[in-house]
């Protein structure tokens, strides 16, 4: 066996070595920088440091940042997806490895007493892999970047999903509070109707009407409480919690949207640049293009082996020489593989275009939702809710002069609660849009920037 | 003017001494002008026979033997009770307009200036005038366009308590307050003369609480009931010394009749819009129903000292703004519901189950009068609307101010047993 051949094999083996545990570090750095949240592979799920961090995040009324922090530490689904990045890394390593050389040896014994034994030795190396290795390494690198982008998209997606679930849970809690107040108002009317009925001042129909309204509100409260339970469990699942850790609790209310919006003109461009789903599709298209190039140049090249062999022949001298085995591309010179590669490239290119159009549209929609929801929230907060409160205060003065009765006051109270529901819905719309903005922009949050010139109030409501 | 007044009063039988007459005249000025609010220029008193509380009487000039009066129709603010201001229409800054007072046989000329934004006329209600002077728009004669002054002129061929009001866009102009009294004394009052001669006009308005202008489209759901454009406790009391002869004249151009009831006295129904009733045909009563479009005079001797209610006897006409739709909470145990409502509506207090008069009204809406109001020496009065007092006092000489609450002699108050 030749020394030259052995040296080459060892050299290539050394180049391709890698440490799979570090695979996620660059992705984690990017996502962490954009979102301000620590994204990492959690090696030991219940390590004391992790447990302590989770306990710390859950100790207070849960903030949206704390919920996201817990999800990134505890969501096992994300951890599984991050582990898959190790597979992509393994494939990259595999692409750098040459096929092992094949040693062949044969000893053949003579069929007479003093005949000589024939000893043959051979070492064969796959040459195709060697020739294609640079191209395949390039393709595997592209695929790895795709896998990185997909992992980052998963992390950003988990952050957005957690934020959505958080806001839904908080809104459900607030809505249940309003439903409870609605029931109390309807119940007070029913109690008064009961007393009027007992005194002989109203008939059974009027009492039944009041009782029916209270019962309806009691039913609505049950629906609202069901929504509290289901939104709460959805968030618990995303945070990956079980056991005693499920006892977290939420603050009182959704925060007000900020009073001004930053410049939004660049959002679409940021989305196209930074969105990880789009980045993954772009990498996929690049990989398809590289594969098509490979198929075009080397589609005919399959399974070439080269080596040396040596044989001690019967005349008792040794013959040694090179050896080559190659299929002749007479019939299959890779046409089918080229067609397949071209089709895959076309399909993935269209997928990329489709996703880009979708992303741009969603980004524009998110911008509209943020503007309109912030204006609507300001409208409810600054106009509708105070006006309803003022109406109730004015009605109280009419009640003071016996111009209105208790039922009128309770009806106005219901109006005030309807306005509060409107405020909750507008706030929820704003914050869910904001979570979607993070998903679209690959974790970027341009709203962190100081607001510029566009103040939000109901006066500018579009 | 003084000549006229002397003529008028000089023939009155049983007239008190001159000093009393002088005191009475000054008192009338005070009563007439004292509580007028928000109107036009103060009214100078003319012949001063009748007392029109809050409003006063219309002055006149004698021009070539004709008494010339001047009514100015327009819009203005009037304070119906303290803090309750209403933008209404009337004459010379008042609703009812100032009382026109004259004597049977007088030739009168009434200049009418229209400062409204629409045409108007004056109809001399119950008066025997030439057809052309009757003021029915389109029929009797021309209407007065905005900004113009027309003169009505005729000779008074009758006596009695008459009225004046528009007969052009009549429902609106009446609903907005355009009306007044026209008192014609008999040429020879004789034994019919009185010491205190009060004039009131009733009216019904729809002024939803918190608003400032009556709704003239209302036909039945009135909520404010006035005597001379005021509601109790904004109404002035009538005053009399024990033994004085008193007349109360009431005119009604609202859409409901008002049974006017006087406490502590019987009176003789002594006149209608058809004139003074001969003594032998008068009848005695404690209540006189003043039907829509009529006037009634009642005469009596104030011989029962005290503070006596005088009011319309439709009980909701002695209430201020009230609602027809509040739930009936009489006899209802509101404790449980009250606690539940108070948890939702801060400051809520149940109020329906207790007696209304005992209740102190809470803070109310702007610009209205509480349904029931007033405080007397023994507690809340719980009245409003068409309610005032006749105050009879022994030896009363100062009619320029309210003599205060009556002090019942020992043994004349209900006692706890
Ligand atoms: Cu009445």
CSV table of N, CA, C and O in Angstrom, one decimal, chain B residues 152-249:
chain,number,residue,atom,x,y,z
B,152,UNK,N,-103.0,98.3,18.3
B,152,UNK,CA,-104.4,97.9,18.4
B,152,UNK,C,-105.1,98.9,19.2
B,152,UNK,O,-104.5,99.5,20.2
B,153,UNK,N,-106.3,99.3,18.8
B,153,UNK,CA,-107.0,100.4,19.6
B,153,UNK,C,-108.4,100.1,19.6
B,153,UNK,O,-109.0,99.7,18.6
B,154,UNK,N,-109.0,100.2,20.8
B,154,UNK,CA,-110.5,100.0,20.9
B,154,UNK,C,-110.9,100.6,22.3
B,154,UNK,O,-110.1,101.0,23.1
B,155,UNK,N,-112.2,100.6,22.4
B,155,UNK,CA,-112.8,101.1,23.7
B,155,UNK,C,-113.3,99.9,24.5
B,155,UNK,O,-113.8,98.9,24.0
B,156,UNK,N,-113.1,100.0,25.8
B,156,UNK,CA,-113.4,98.8,26.7
B,156,UNK,C,-114.9,98.9,27.0
B,156,UNK,O,-115.3,99.8,27.7
B,157,UNK,N,-115.6,97.9,26.5
B,157,UNK,CA,-117.1,98.0,26.7
B,157,UNK,C,-117.6,97.0,27.8
B,157,UNK,O,-118.7,96.6,27.8
B,158,UNK,N,-116.7,96.6,28.7
B,158,UNK,CA,-117.0,95.5,29.7
B,158,UNK,C,-116.1,95.7,30.9
B,158,UNK,O,-115.2,96.5,30.9
B,159,UNK,N,-116.3,94.8,31.9
B,159,UNK,CA,-115.3,94.7,33.0
B,159,UNK,C,-115.1,93.3,33.2
B,159,UNK,O,-115.7,92.4,32.6
B,160,UNK,N,-114.0,93.0,34.0
B,160,UNK,CA,-113.7,91.6,34.3
B,160,UNK,C,-112.2,91.3,34.1
B,160,UNK,O,-111.5,92.2,33.7
B,161,UNK,N,-111.9,90.0,34.4
B,161,UNK,CA,-110.5,89.6,34.3
B,161,UNK,C,-110.3,88.9,32.9
B,161,UNK,O,-110.9,87.8,32.7
B,162,UNK,N,-109.7,89.6,32.0
B,162,UNK,CA,-109.5,89.1,30.7
B,162,UNK,C,-108.0,88.7,30.5
B,162,UNK,O,-107.2,88.9,31.4
B,163,UNK,N,-107.7,88.2,29.3
B,163,UNK,CA,-106.4,87.8,29.0
B,163,UNK,C,-105.9,88.3,27.6
B,163,UNK,O,-106.8,88.7,26.8
B,164,UNK,N,-104.6,88.3,27.4
B,164,UNK,CA,-104.1,88.5,26.0
B,164,UNK,C,-103.1,87.5,25.6
B,164,UNK,O,-102.4,87.0,26.5
B,165,UNK,N,-103.1,87.1,24.4
B,165,UNK,CA,-102.1,86.1,23.9
B,165,UNK,C,-102.1,86.1,22.4
B,165,UNK,O,-103.0,86.6,21.8
B,166,UNK,N,-101.0,85.5,21.8
B,166,UNK,CA,-100.9,85.5,20.3
B,166,UNK,C,-102.0,84.5,19.7
B,166,UNK,O,-102.4,83.6,20.4
B,167,UNK,N,-102.4,84.8,18.5
B,167,UNK,CA,-103.2,83.9,17.8
B,167,UNK,C,-102.6,83.6,16.4
B,167,UNK,O,-103.2,83.5,15.4
B,168,UNK,N,-101.2,83.5,16.5
B,168,UNK,CA,-100.4,83.3,15.2
B,168,UNK,C,-99.4,82.3,15.7
B,168,UNK,O,-98.6,82.6,16.6
B,169,UNK,N,-99.2,81.2,15.0
B,169,UNK,CA,-98.4,80.1,15.4
B,169,UNK,C,-98.6,79.9,16.9
B,169,UNK,O,-97.8,79.8,17.8
B,170,UNK,N,-99.9,79.7,17.2
B,170,UNK,CA,-100.4,79.9,18.6
B,170,UNK,C,-99.9,78.8,19.5
B,170,UNK,O,-99.5,79.1,20.6
B,171,UNK,N,-99.8,77.6,19.1
B,171,UNK,CA,-99.4,76.5,20.0
B,171,UNK,C,-98.0,76.8,20.5
B,171,UNK,O,-97.7,76.7,21.7
B,172,UNK,N,-97.1,77.1,19.5
B,172,UNK,CA,-95.7,77.3,19.9
B,172,UNK,C,-95.6,78.5,20.8
B,172,UNK,O,-94.9,78.5,21.8
B,173,UNK,N,-96.2,79.6,20.3
B,173,UNK,CA,-96.0,80.9,21.1
B,173,UNK,C,-96.6,80.8,22.5
B,173,UNK,O,-96.0,81.4,23.4
B,174,UNK,N,-97.8,80.1,22.6
B,174,UNK,CA,-98.3,79.9,24.0
B,174,UNK,C,-97.4,79.0,24.8
B,174,UNK,O,-97.1,79.3,25.9
B,175,UNK,N,-96.9,77.9,24.1
B,175,UNK,CA,-96.1,77.0,24.9
B,175,UNK,C,-94.8,77.7,25.3
B,175,UNK,O,-94.2,77.3,26.3
B,176,UNK,N,-94.3,78.7,24.5
B,176,UNK,CA,-93.1,79.4,24.9
B,176,UNK,C,-93.4,80.5,25.9
B,176,UNK,O,-92.4,81.1,26.4
B,177,UNK,N,-94.7,80.7,26.3
B,177,UNK,CA,-94.9,81.6,27.4
B,177,UNK,C,-95.6,82.9,27.1
B,177,UNK,O,-95.8,83.8,27.9
B,178,UNK,N,-96.1,83.1,25.8
B,178,UNK,CA,-96.6,84.4,25.5
B,178,UNK,C,-98.1,84.5,25.9
B,178,UNK,O,-99.0,84.0,25.3
B,179,UNK,N,-98.3,85.3,27.0
B,179,UNK,CA,-99.6,85.4,27.5
B,179,UNK,C,-99.6,86.5,28.6
B,179,UNK,O,-98.5,86.9,29.1
B,180,UNK,N,-100.7,87.1,28.9
B,180,UNK,CA,-100.8,88.1,30.0
B,180,UNK,C,-102.2,88.3,30.4
B,180,UNK,O,-103.2,87.9,29.7
B,181,UNK,N,-102.4,89.1,31.5
B,181,UNK,CA,-103.8,89.4,32.0
B,181,UNK,C,-104.1,90.8,31.6
B,181,UNK,O,-103.3,91.7,31.6
B,182,UNK,N,-105.4,91.0,31.4
B,182,UNK,CA,-106.0,92.3,31.0
B,182,UNK,C,-107.1,92.5,32.0
B,182,UNK,O,-108.2,92.0,31.8
B,183,UNK,N,-106.9,93.3,33.0
B,183,UNK,CA,-107.9,93.5,34.1
B,183,UNK,C,-108.7,94.8,33.8
B,183,UNK,O,-108.1,95.9,33.7
B,184,UNK,N,-110.0,94.7,33.7
B,184,UNK,CA,-110.9,95.9,33.5
B,184,UNK,C,-111.8,96.0,34.7
B,184,UNK,O,-112.6,95.2,35.0
B,185,UNK,N,-111.5,97.1,35.4
B,185,UNK,CA,-112.3,97.4,36.6
B,185,UNK,C,-113.6,98.0,36.1
B,185,UNK,O,-113.7,98.7,35.2
B,186,UNK,N,-114.7,97.7,36.9
B,186,UNK,CA,-116.0,98.3,36.6
B,186,UNK,C,-115.9,99.8,36.8
B,186,UNK,O,-115.1,100.3,37.7
B,187,UNK,N,-116.6,100.6,36.1
B,187,UNK,CA,-116.6,102.0,36.2
B,187,UNK,C,-117.0,102.4,37.7
B,187,UNK,O,-116.4,103.3,38.2
B,188,UNK,N,-118.0,101.7,38.3
B,188,UNK,CA,-118.4,102.0,39.6
B,188,UNK,C,-118.2,100.7,40.5
B,188,UNK,O,-119.1,99.9,40.5
B,189,UNK,N,-117.0,100.6,41.1
B,189,UNK,CA,-116.8,99.3,41.9
B,189,UNK,C,-117.8,99.2,43.0
B,189,UNK,O,-118.2,98.0,43.4
B,190,UNK,N,-118.1,100.3,43.7
B,190,UNK,CA,-119.1,100.2,44.8
B,190,UNK,C,-118.6,99.3,45.9
B,190,UNK,O,-117.4,99.3,46.2
B,191,UNK,N,-119.5,98.4,46.3
B,191,UNK,CA,-119.1,97.5,47.5
B,191,UNK,C,-118.2,96.4,47.0
B,191,UNK,O,-117.7,95.7,47.8
B,192,UNK,N,-117.9,96.4,45.7
B,192,UNK,CA,-117.0,95.3,45.2
B,192,UNK,C,-115.5,95.6,45.4
B,192,UNK,O,-114.7,94.7,45.2
B,193,UNK,N,-115.2,96.8,45.9
B,193,UNK,CA,-113.8,97.1,46.0
B,193,UNK,C,-113.1,96.2,47.1
B,193,UNK,O,-113.8,95.9,48.1
B,194,UNK,N,-111.8,95.9,46.9
B,194,UNK,CA,-111.1,95.1,47.9
B,194,UNK,C,-109.8,95.8,48.3
B,194,UNK,O,-109.4,96.8,47.6
B,195,UNK,N,-109.2,95.3,49.4
B,195,UNK,CA,-107.9,95.9,49.8
B,195,UNK,C,-106.7,95.3,49.1
B,195,UNK,O,-105.7,96.0,48.9
B,196,UNK,N,-106.8,94.0,48.9
B,196,UNK,CA,-105.6,93.3,48.2
B,196,UNK,C,-106.2,92.6,47.0
B,196,UNK,O,-107.0,91.7,47.2
B,197,UNK,N,-105.7,92.9,45.8
B,197,UNK,CA,-106.3,92.3,44.6
B,197,UNK,C,-105.1,91.7,43.8
B,197,UNK,O,-104.3,92.3,43.1
B,198,UNK,N,-105.0,90.3,44.0
B,198,UNK,CA,-103.9,89.6,43.4
B,198,UNK,C,-104.2,89.0,42.0
B,198,UNK,O,-105.4,88.5,41.8
B,199,UNK,N,-103.3,89.0,41.1
B,199,UNK,CA,-103.5,88.4,39.8
B,199,UNK,C,-102.4,87.3,39.6
B,199,UNK,O,-101.2,87.5,39.7
B,200,UNK,N,-102.9,86.1,39.2
B,200,UNK,CA,-102.0,85.0,38.8
B,200,UNK,C,-102.3,84.5,37.5
B,200,UNK,O,-103.5,84.4,37.1
B,201,UNK,N,-101.3,84.0,36.7
B,201,UNK,CA,-101.6,83.2,35.5
B,201,UNK,C,-100.9,81.9,35.7
B,201,UNK,O,-99.7,81.8,36.2
B,202,UNK,N,-101.6,80.8,35.4
B,202,UNK,CA,-101.0,79.5,35.5
B,202,UNK,C,-100.4,79.1,34.2
B,202,UNK,O,-100.8,79.6,33.1
B,203,UNK,N,-99.4,78.2,34.2
B,203,UNK,CA,-98.9,77.7,32.9
B,203,UNK,C,-98.3,76.4,33.1
B,203,UNK,O,-97.8,76.1,34.2
B,204,UNK,N,-98.3,75.6,32.0
B,204,UNK,CA,-97.6,74.2,32.0
B,204,UNK,C,-96.5,74.2,31.0
B,204,UNK,O,-96.8,74.7,29.9
B,205,UNK,N,-95.4,73.7,31.3
B,205,UNK,CA,-94.2,73.7,30.4
B,205,UNK,C,-93.6,72.3,30.3
B,205,UNK,O,-93.7,71.6,31.3
B,206,UNK,N,-93.0,72.0,29.3
B,206,UNK,CA,-92.1,70.8,29.2
B,206,UNK,C,-90.7,71.3,29.1
B,206,UNK,O,-90.2,71.7,28.0
B,207,UNK,N,-90.0,71.3,30.2
B,207,UNK,CA,-88.5,71.7,30.3
B,207,UNK,C,-87.8,70.5,30.8
B,207,UNK,O,-87.6,70.4,32.1
B,208,UNK,N,-87.3,69.6,30.0
B,208,UNK,CA,-86.6,68.4,30.6
B,208,UNK,C,-85.4,68.9,31.4
B,208,UNK,O,-84.7,69.8,31.1
B,209,UNK,N,-85.2,68.2,32.6
B,209,UNK,CA,-84.1,68.6,33.5
B,209,UNK,C,-82.8,68.7,32.7
B,209,UNK,O,-82.5,67.9,31.9
B,210,UNK,N,-82.1,69.8,33.0
B,210,UNK,CA,-80.8,70.0,32.3
B,210,UNK,C,-80.9,70.7,31.0
B,210,UNK,O,-79.9,71.0,30.4
B,211,UNK,N,-82.1,71.1,30.6
B,211,UNK,CA,-82.3,71.9,29.4
B,211,UNK,C,-82.7,73.3,29.8
B,211,UNK,O,-83.0,73.6,30.9
B,212,UNK,N,-82.7,74.2,28.8
B,212,UNK,CA,-82.9,75.6,29.0
B,212,UNK,C,-84.0,76.2,28.2
B,212,UNK,O,-84.2,77.4,28.3
B,213,UNK,N,-84.7,75.4,27.5
B,213,UNK,CA,-85.7,75.9,26.6
B,213,UNK,C,-86.9,75.0,26.6
B,213,UNK,O,-86.8,73.8,26.5
B,214,UNK,N,-88.1,75.5,26.8
B,214,UNK,CA,-89.3,74.6,26.8
B,214,UNK,C,-89.5,73.9,25.4
B,214,UNK,O,-89.1,74.5,24.4
B,215,UNK,N,-90.0,72.7,25.5
B,215,UNK,CA,-90.3,72.0,24.2
B,215,UNK,C,-91.7,72.3,23.8
B,215,UNK,O,-92.7,71.9,24.5
B,216,UNK,N,-91.9,73.2,22.8
B,216,UNK,CA,-93.3,73.6,22.5
B,216,UNK,C,-94.1,72.6,21.7
B,216,UNK,O,-95.3,72.8,21.5
B,217,UNK,N,-93.5,71.4,21.4
B,217,UNK,CA,-94.3,70.4,20.7
B,217,UNK,C,-95.0,69.5,21.7
B,217,UNK,O,-95.8,68.7,21.3
B,218,UNK,N,-94.8,69.7,23.0
B,218,UNK,CA,-95.4,68.8,24.0
B,218,UNK,C,-96.9,69.1,24.1
B,218,UNK,O,-97.3,70.3,24.1
B,219,UNK,N,-97.7,68.1,24.1
B,219,UNK,CA,-99.2,68.3,24.3
B,219,UNK,C,-99.7,67.8,25.6
B,219,UNK,O,-100.7,68.4,26.1
B,220,UNK,N,-99.1,66.8,26.2
B,220,UNK,CA,-99.6,66.3,27.5
B,220,UNK,C,-98.6,66.1,28.6
B,220,UNK,O,-98.9,66.2,29.7
B,221,UNK,N,-97.3,65.8,28.2
B,221,UNK,CA,-96.3,65.4,29.2
B,221,UNK,C,-95.6,66.7,29.7
B,221,UNK,O,-94.4,66.8,29.5
B,222,UNK,N,-96.3,67.5,30.4
B,222,UNK,CA,-95.7,68.7,31.0
B,222,UNK,C,-95.0,68.3,32.3
B,222,UNK,O,-95.5,67.4,33.0
B,223,UNK,N,-93.9,69.0,32.6
B,223,UNK,CA,-93.3,68.7,33.9
B,223,UNK,C,-93.0,69.9,34.8
B,223,UNK,O,-92.6,69.8,35.9
B,224,UNK,N,-93.3,71.1,34.3
B,224,UNK,CA,-93.1,72.3,35.1
B,224,UNK,C,-94.4,73.1,35.1
B,224,UNK,O,-95.0,73.4,34.1
B,225,UNK,N,-94.9,73.5,36.3
B,225,UNK,CA,-96.2,74.1,36.5
B,225,UNK,C,-96.0,75.4,37.2
B,225,UNK,O,-95.5,75.4,38.4
B,226,UNK,N,-96.3,76.5,36.6
B,226,UNK,CA,-95.9,77.8,37.1
B,226,UNK,C,-97.2,78.6,37.5
B,226,UNK,O,-98.2,78.5,36.9
B,227,UNK,N,-96.9,79.5,38.5
B,227,UNK,CA,-97.8,80.6,38.9
B,227,UNK,C,-97.0,81.9,38.6
B,227,UNK,O,-95.9,82.1,39.1
B,228,UNK,N,-97.5,82.7,37.6
B,228,UNK,CA,-96.8,83.9,37.2
B,228,UNK,C,-95.3,83.5,36.8
B,228,UNK,O,-94.4,84.3,37.2
B,229,UNK,N,-95.2,82.4,36.2
B,229,UNK,CA,-93.8,82.1,35.6
B,229,UNK,C,-92.8,81.7,36.7
B,229,UNK,O,-91.6,81.7,36.5
B,230,UNK,N,-93.3,81.2,37.9
B,230,UNK,CA,-92.4,80.8,39.0
B,230,UNK,C,-93.0,79.5,39.5
B,230,UNK,O,-94.2,79.2,39.5
B,231,UNK,N,-92.0,78.7,40.0
B,231,UNK,CA,-92.4,77.5,40.7
B,231,UNK,C,-92.0,77.6,42.2
B,231,UNK,O,-91.0,78.2,42.5
B,232,UNK,N,-92.8,77.0,43.0
B,232,UNK,CA,-92.5,76.9,44.5
B,232,UNK,C,-91.2,76.1,44.6
B,232,UNK,O,-91.0,75.2,43.9
B,233,UNK,N,-90.2,76.6,45.4
B,233,UNK,CA,-90.3,77.7,46.4
B,233,UNK,C,-90.0,79.0,45.9
B,233,UNK,O,-89.7,79.9,46.7
B,234,UNK,N,-90.0,79.2,44.5
B,234,UNK,CA,-89.7,80.5,44.0
B,234,UNK,C,-90.9,81.4,43.9
B,234,UNK,O,-90.8,82.6,43.4
B,235,UNK,N,-92.1,81.0,44.3
B,235,UNK,CA,-93.3,81.8,44.2
B,235,UNK,C,-93.4,82.7,45.5
B,235,UNK,O,-93.1,82.3,46.6
B,236,UNK,N,-93.9,83.9,45.2
B,236,UNK,CA,-94.1,84.9,46.3
B,236,UNK,C,-95.3,84.7,47.1
B,236,UNK,O,-96.4,84.3,46.5
B,237,UNK,N,-95.4,84.9,48.4
B,237,UNK,CA,-96.6,84.7,49.1
B,237,UNK,C,-97.5,85.9,48.9
B,237,UNK,O,-97.1,87.0,48.6
B,238,UNK,N,-98.8,85.7,49.1
B,238,UNK,CA,-99.8,86.8,49.2
B,238,UNK,C,-99.9,87.2,50.6
B,238,UNK,O,-99.8,86.4,51.5
B,239,UNK,N,-100.1,88.5,50.9
B,239,UNK,CA,-100.1,89.1,52.2
B,239,UNK,C,-101.4,89.8,52.5
B,239,UNK,O,-101.9,90.4,51.6
B,240,UNK,N,-101.9,89.6,53.7
B,240,UNK,CA,-103.1,90.4,54.1
B,240,UNK,C,-103.1,90.6,55.6
B,240,UNK,O,-102.7,89.7,56.3
B,241,UNK,N,-103.7,91.8,56.0
B,241,UNK,CA,-103.9,92.0,57.4
B,241,UNK,C,-105.3,91.4,57.7
B,241,UNK,O,-106.2,91.3,56.9
B,242,UNK,N,-105.3,90.9,59.0
B,242,UNK,CA,-106.6,90.3,59.4
B,242,UNK,C,-107.8,91.2,59.2
B,242,UNK,O,-107.7,92.4,59.5
B,243,UNK,N,-108.8,90.7,58.5
B,243,UNK,CA,-110.0,91.6,58.3
B,243,UNK,C,-110.0,92.2,56.9
B,243,UNK,O,-111.0,92.8,56.5
B,244,UNK,N,-108.9,92.2,56.2
B,244,UNK,CA,-108.8,92.9,54.9
B,244,UNK,C,-109.6,92.0,53.9
B,244,UNK,O,-109.7,90.8,54.0
B,245,UNK,N,-110.2,92.8,52.9
B,245,UNK,CA,-110.9,92.1,51.8
B,245,UNK,C,-109.8,91.7,50.7
B,245,UNK,O,-109.0,92.6,50.3
B,246,UNK,N,-109.9,90.5,50.3
B,246,UNK,CA,-108.8,90.0,49.4
B,246,UNK,C,-109.5,89.4,48.1
B,246,UNK,O,-110.6,88.8,48.2
B,247,UNK,N,-108.9,89.7,47.0
B,247,UNK,CA,-109.4,89.1,45.7
B,247,UNK,C,-108.2,88.4,45.1
B,247,UNK,O,-107.1,88.9,45.1
B,248,UNK,N,-108.5,87.2,44.6
B,248,UNK,CA,-107.5,86.5,43.8
B,248,UNK,C,-108.1,86.2,42.5
B,248,UNK,O,-109.1,85.6,42.3
B,249,UNK,N,-107.4,86.7,41.4
B,249,UNK,CA,-107.8,86.5,40.0
B,249,UNK,C,-106.8,85.5,39.4
B,249,UNK,O,-105.6,85.6,39.5
